[in-house]
Short mmCIF file of C-alpha atoms in Angstrom, two decimals:
data_model
loop_
_atom_site.label_atom_id
_atom_site.label_comp_id
_atom_site.label_asym_id
_atom_site.label_seq_id
_atom_site.Cartn_x
_atom_site.Cartn_y
_atom_site.Cartn_z
CA LEU L 185 116.90 -2.36 308.19
CA GLU L 186 119.81 -4.80 308.28
CA SER L 187 120.32 -7.96 306.30
CA ASN L 188 119.84 -11.40 307.92
CA LYS L 189 117.50 -9.98 310.57
CA ASP L 190 113.76 -10.40 311.11
CA TYR L 191 111.52 -7.50 312.06
CA LEU L 192 108.04 -7.05 313.46
CA LEU L 193 105.76 -4.29 312.22
CA ILE L 194 103.56 -3.22 315.13
CA LEU L 195 100.29 -1.45 314.37
CA THR L 196 98.33 -0.01 317.29
CA ASN L 197 96.55 3.17 318.38
CA ASP L 198 96.94 5.64 321.23
CA ASP L 199 94.33 6.81 323.72
CA ASN L 200 92.99 9.31 321.17
CA GLY L 201 92.52 6.69 318.48
CA ASN L 202 95.50 7.80 316.39
CA VAL L 203 97.23 5.01 314.49
CA LYS L 204 100.78 4.31 315.64
CA LEU L 205 103.47 2.26 313.88
CA SER L 206 106.67 0.76 315.15
CA LEU L 207 109.31 -1.49 313.61
CA VAL L 208 111.35 -3.63 315.99
CA GLU L 209 113.81 -6.46 315.59
CA SER L 210 112.08 -9.78 316.37
CA THR L 211 114.66 -10.72 319.04
CA THR L 212 114.15 -7.50 321.02
CA GLU L 213 113.13 -8.04 324.64
CA ASN L 214 112.32 -5.74 327.59
CA GLN L 215 112.68 -2.61 325.51
CA GLN L 216 110.29 0.32 325.27
CA ILE L 217 108.65 0.61 321.87
CA THR L 218 109.54 3.73 319.90
CA PHE L 219 106.87 4.72 317.42
CA LEU L 220 107.63 5.99 313.94
CA GLN L 221 106.99 9.69 313.38
CA ASN L 222 104.08 10.85 311.24
CA THR L 223 104.99 11.42 307.62
CA SER L 224 103.35 12.50 304.38
CA PHE L 225 103.65 10.68 301.06
CA VAL L 226 105.23 12.75 298.26
CA GLN L 227 105.83 11.76 294.64
CA ILE L 228 107.80 13.76 292.08
CA ILE L 229 107.61 13.27 288.31
CA ASN L 230 109.96 14.74 285.70
CA ALA L 231 107.88 16.28 282.89
CA ILE L 232 110.44 18.87 281.73
CA SER L 233 110.69 18.69 277.95
CA ARG L 234 113.92 18.45 275.95
CA THR L 235 115.76 16.70 278.75
CA GLN L 236 116.75 13.18 279.67
CA SER L 237 117.11 13.78 283.40
CA VAL L 238 117.35 16.33 286.21
CA SER L 239 119.51 16.39 289.34
CA LEU L 240 117.42 16.33 292.48
CA SER L 241 117.77 16.51 296.26
CA VAL L 242 115.16 16.27 299.01
CA GLY L 243 116.51 17.94 302.14
CA ASN L 244 118.97 15.69 303.95
CA LEU L 245 116.82 12.63 303.28
CA ILE L 246 117.86 12.27 299.63
CA PRO L 247 121.05 14.33 299.20
CA SER L 248 121.54 13.44 295.54
CA ALA L 249 119.41 11.71 292.92
CA THR L 250 118.87 11.61 289.17
CA LEU L 251 115.28 11.68 287.93
CA PHE L 252 114.78 10.70 284.31
CA TYR L 253 112.07 12.05 282.02
CA ASN L 254 108.66 10.51 282.70
CA ASN L 255 110.00 8.77 285.83
CA ILE L 256 108.71 9.16 289.37
CA LEU L 257 110.53 9.43 292.70
CA ALA L 258 108.36 8.64 295.72
CA THR L 259 109.16 9.01 299.40
CA ASN L 260 107.67 9.85 302.78
CA LEU L 261 108.58 13.19 304.33
CA PRO L 262 108.31 14.35 307.93
CA THR L 263 105.76 17.06 308.61
CA SER L 264 108.36 19.81 308.92
CA ASN L 265 109.67 22.40 306.49
CA ILE L 266 111.91 20.94 303.79
CA ASP L 267 113.56 22.14 300.57
CA ILE L 268 113.34 20.09 297.40
CA ASN L 269 115.98 21.25 294.92
CA PHE L 270 116.35 20.37 291.27
CA SER L 271 118.74 21.59 288.60
CA ILE L 272 118.79 21.35 284.83
CA ASN L 273 120.71 23.09 282.08
CA GLY L 274 122.57 25.23 284.65
CA GLN L 275 119.35 26.42 286.30
CA ASN L 276 118.51 25.70 289.93
CA LYS L 277 115.03 25.65 291.41
CA THR L 278 113.89 25.23 295.02
CA ILE L 279 110.50 23.96 296.16
CA ASN L 280 109.80 24.77 299.80
CA LEU L 281 107.27 22.40 301.32
CA THR L 282 105.78 21.82 304.77
CA PRO L 283 103.82 18.58 304.38
CA ASP L 284 100.54 18.02 306.21
CA VAL L 285 100.09 14.54 307.66
CA ASN L 286 96.48 14.58 306.40
CA SER L 287 97.54 15.15 302.79
CA ARG L 288 99.65 13.55 300.11
CA TYR L 289 101.52 15.53 297.47
CA SER L 290 102.24 15.29 293.75
CA ILE L 291 105.06 17.49 292.46
CA ILE L 292 105.36 17.87 288.69
CA LEU L 293 108.61 19.25 287.30
CA CYS L 294 107.35 20.96 284.17
CA GLY L 295 108.07 23.40 281.35
CA ASP L 296 111.15 23.17 279.15
CA LYS L 297 114.88 22.83 279.80
CA GLY L 298 115.24 26.49 278.79
CA ASN L 299 112.57 27.58 281.29
CA PRO L 300 111.93 24.87 283.90
CA ASP L 301 109.14 25.21 286.45
CA TYR L 302 107.11 23.08 288.84
CA ILE L 303 103.59 22.37 290.04
CA VAL L 304 102.74 21.30 293.60
CA VAL L 305 99.40 19.54 294.04
CA GLU L 306 98.11 18.78 297.53
CA ASN L 307 95.79 15.77 297.77
CA PRO L 308 93.83 15.64 301.06
CA ILE L 309 93.41 12.07 302.28
CA GLN L 310 89.83 10.92 301.73
CA ASP L 311 87.84 7.75 302.17
CA VAL L 312 88.14 5.33 299.26
CA ASN L 313 85.06 4.90 297.06
CA LEU L 314 85.25 1.40 295.58
CA ASN L 315 82.40 2.09 293.14
CA ILE L 316 84.25 4.65 290.99
CA ALA L 317 87.65 5.76 289.78
CA SER L 318 88.55 9.44 289.50
CA ILE L 319 90.70 11.28 286.97
CA ARG L 320 92.00 14.81 286.50
CA PHE L 321 94.15 16.54 283.88
CA ILE L 322 97.16 18.87 284.18
CA ASN L 323 99.05 20.80 281.49
CA ALA L 324 102.82 20.67 282.12
CA SER L 325 103.83 22.02 278.69
CA ASN L 326 104.70 25.69 278.20
CA SER L 327 105.07 25.47 274.42
CA LEU L 328 101.40 26.25 273.64
CA ASN L 329 98.99 28.88 274.89
CA ALA L 330 96.54 26.17 275.87
CA VAL L 331 95.53 22.56 275.21
CA SER L 332 92.01 21.14 275.10
CA VAL L 333 90.87 17.68 276.15
CA THR L 334 88.17 15.44 274.71
CA ASP L 335 87.09 11.83 275.05
CA ASN L 336 85.69 11.55 271.52
CA ILE L 337 86.96 11.73 267.94
CA GLN L 338 84.11 13.69 266.46
CA ASP L 339 84.83 16.15 263.67
CA PRO L 340 84.91 18.81 264.97
CA PRO L 341 85.80 17.47 268.45
CA VAL L 342 83.76 18.45 271.50
CA PHE L 343 86.06 19.49 274.34
CA PHE L 344 85.28 19.25 278.05
CA ALA L 345 88.41 21.00 279.37
CA GLU L 346 90.83 23.75 278.30
CA LEU L 347 94.14 23.94 280.14
CA ASN L 348 96.67 26.75 280.22
CA PHE L 349 100.22 26.00 281.35
CA LYS L 350 100.28 24.69 284.97
CA SER L 351 96.49 24.58 285.22
CA SER L 352 94.45 21.52 286.14
CA THR L 353 90.88 20.26 286.19
CA PHE L 354 88.92 18.97 289.14
CA TYR L 355 88.43 15.21 289.42
CA TYR L 356 86.01 13.51 287.03
CA ASP L 357 84.35 10.33 288.30
CA LEU L 358 84.44 7.22 286.10
CA ASN L 359 81.85 4.59 286.97
CA LYS L 360 82.27 2.05 284.18
CA ALA L 361 84.91 -0.69 284.18
CA LYS L 362 86.19 -0.24 280.63
CA ARG L 363 89.06 1.19 278.59
CA TYR L 364 89.03 4.99 278.46
CA SER L 365 90.57 7.18 275.75
CA TYR L 366 91.47 10.88 275.93
CA TYR L 367 92.78 13.20 273.22
CA PHE L 368 94.74 16.44 273.62
CA TYR L 369 94.47 19.22 271.02
CA ASP L 370 96.13 22.55 270.37
CA THR L 371 93.30 24.85 271.46
CA GLU L 372 94.06 27.50 268.83
CA LYS L 373 94.71 25.30 265.79
CA ILE L 374 92.38 22.40 266.75
CA THR L 375 95.08 19.89 265.80
CA LYS L 376 95.52 16.65 267.72
CA LEU L 377 98.78 16.45 269.66
CA ALA L 378 98.63 13.22 271.67
CA ASN L 379 96.26 10.65 273.14
CA ILE L 380 96.17 8.03 275.87
CA ASP L 381 94.23 4.78 276.35
CA PHE L 382 94.06 3.01 279.71
CA ASP L 383 91.99 0.74 281.92
CA ILE L 384 90.83 1.93 285.34
CA THR L 385 90.68 0.25 288.74
CA PHE L 386 87.78 1.23 290.96
CA GLY L 387 88.84 2.98 294.13
CA LYS L 388 91.84 4.65 292.46
CA LYS L 389 92.52 8.27 291.53
CA TYR L 390 94.65 9.24 288.55
CA THR L 391 96.33 12.38 287.21
CA ILE L 392 96.90 12.63 283.46
CA ILE L 393 99.73 15.02 282.55
CA PHE L 394 100.22 16.62 279.14
CA ALA L 395 103.92 17.38 278.55
CA GLY L 396 106.46 18.01 275.79
CA THR L 397 107.19 20.52 273.06
CA ASN L 398 107.53 20.81 269.29
CA LYS L 399 111.06 22.23 269.66
CA ASP L 400 113.96 20.11 268.42
CA ASN L 401 111.47 17.45 267.28
CA PHE L 402 111.01 16.44 270.92
CA GLY L 403 107.28 15.81 270.59
CA TYR L 404 104.39 15.70 273.01
CA ASN L 405 103.77 13.07 275.67
CA ILE L 406 101.07 12.03 278.08
CA MET L 407 102.05 10.76 281.52
CA MET L 408 99.96 9.16 284.22
CA MET L 409 100.34 9.29 288.00
CA GLN L 410 98.29 7.37 290.53
CA ASP L 411 97.22 9.68 293.35
CA TYR L 412 97.64 7.67 296.55
#
C-alpha cells in the first residue's frame, strides 16, 4: 500500500464457490483483477524464560525481528514450505512449516534461555459457536516435571489437568458469561505457582500458557493467546 492513495477490497467467489480477494487502487481502469494468494494465519509468542527477547526471522517475509517476552508476532504465510528461525543466548533453532490454508497455527517459543525449544499447534478452521467459548492449557516451562491445573481453591485442590513440558489439553467449553479463574500448581509439591483471572467472549477460543522458571528469581507467568 502507498500513502495518499485509496484502495478497494474486492470480495468474490470463483465457479467452485471458493472465496477470492483482491486489492486494487480505486483509480484503476480496464485492468484485469489479480487475486491475492491463499495464506494461513500464524502467530508466534515468546515464552522462553530468563530472557527479554529473541531474534526472529520468517523466511524472506520477515528477514529480521525482535520478539520480546510475552509478546506475539502475527502474520499470514503462503501455503508453501517456509523456515522460521529464532536465536537466543548463542543458540539457533529452525521451525520448518508448510501451512495448510484450512488451518491456523500457534507457535510457542518455550523452555529456558539455556535450553530453548518450541511448540507448534495446528488449529483447523471450524465454524464459530456463538453460545460458548473454548479454552485449553499448555505447559511451556521446562523447570518442573509437571504442573497441574484447577479452577478451585479447595484444600487440598482438585485438579482437572496435569501437564508435562510441551503437553497440552483438549479444548474445554465454557458456557457461562462470567469471570473465570485458573490456578497452576507444582504437581509433585502441591504448591501454587501462578493464577489467572479473565472474562470470556462467546465465540472465541483461548490458549492459556504456563511459562517461567524459579532460576535467577525469574518467576512463573501465565500468558493468554486468542486462537483465531
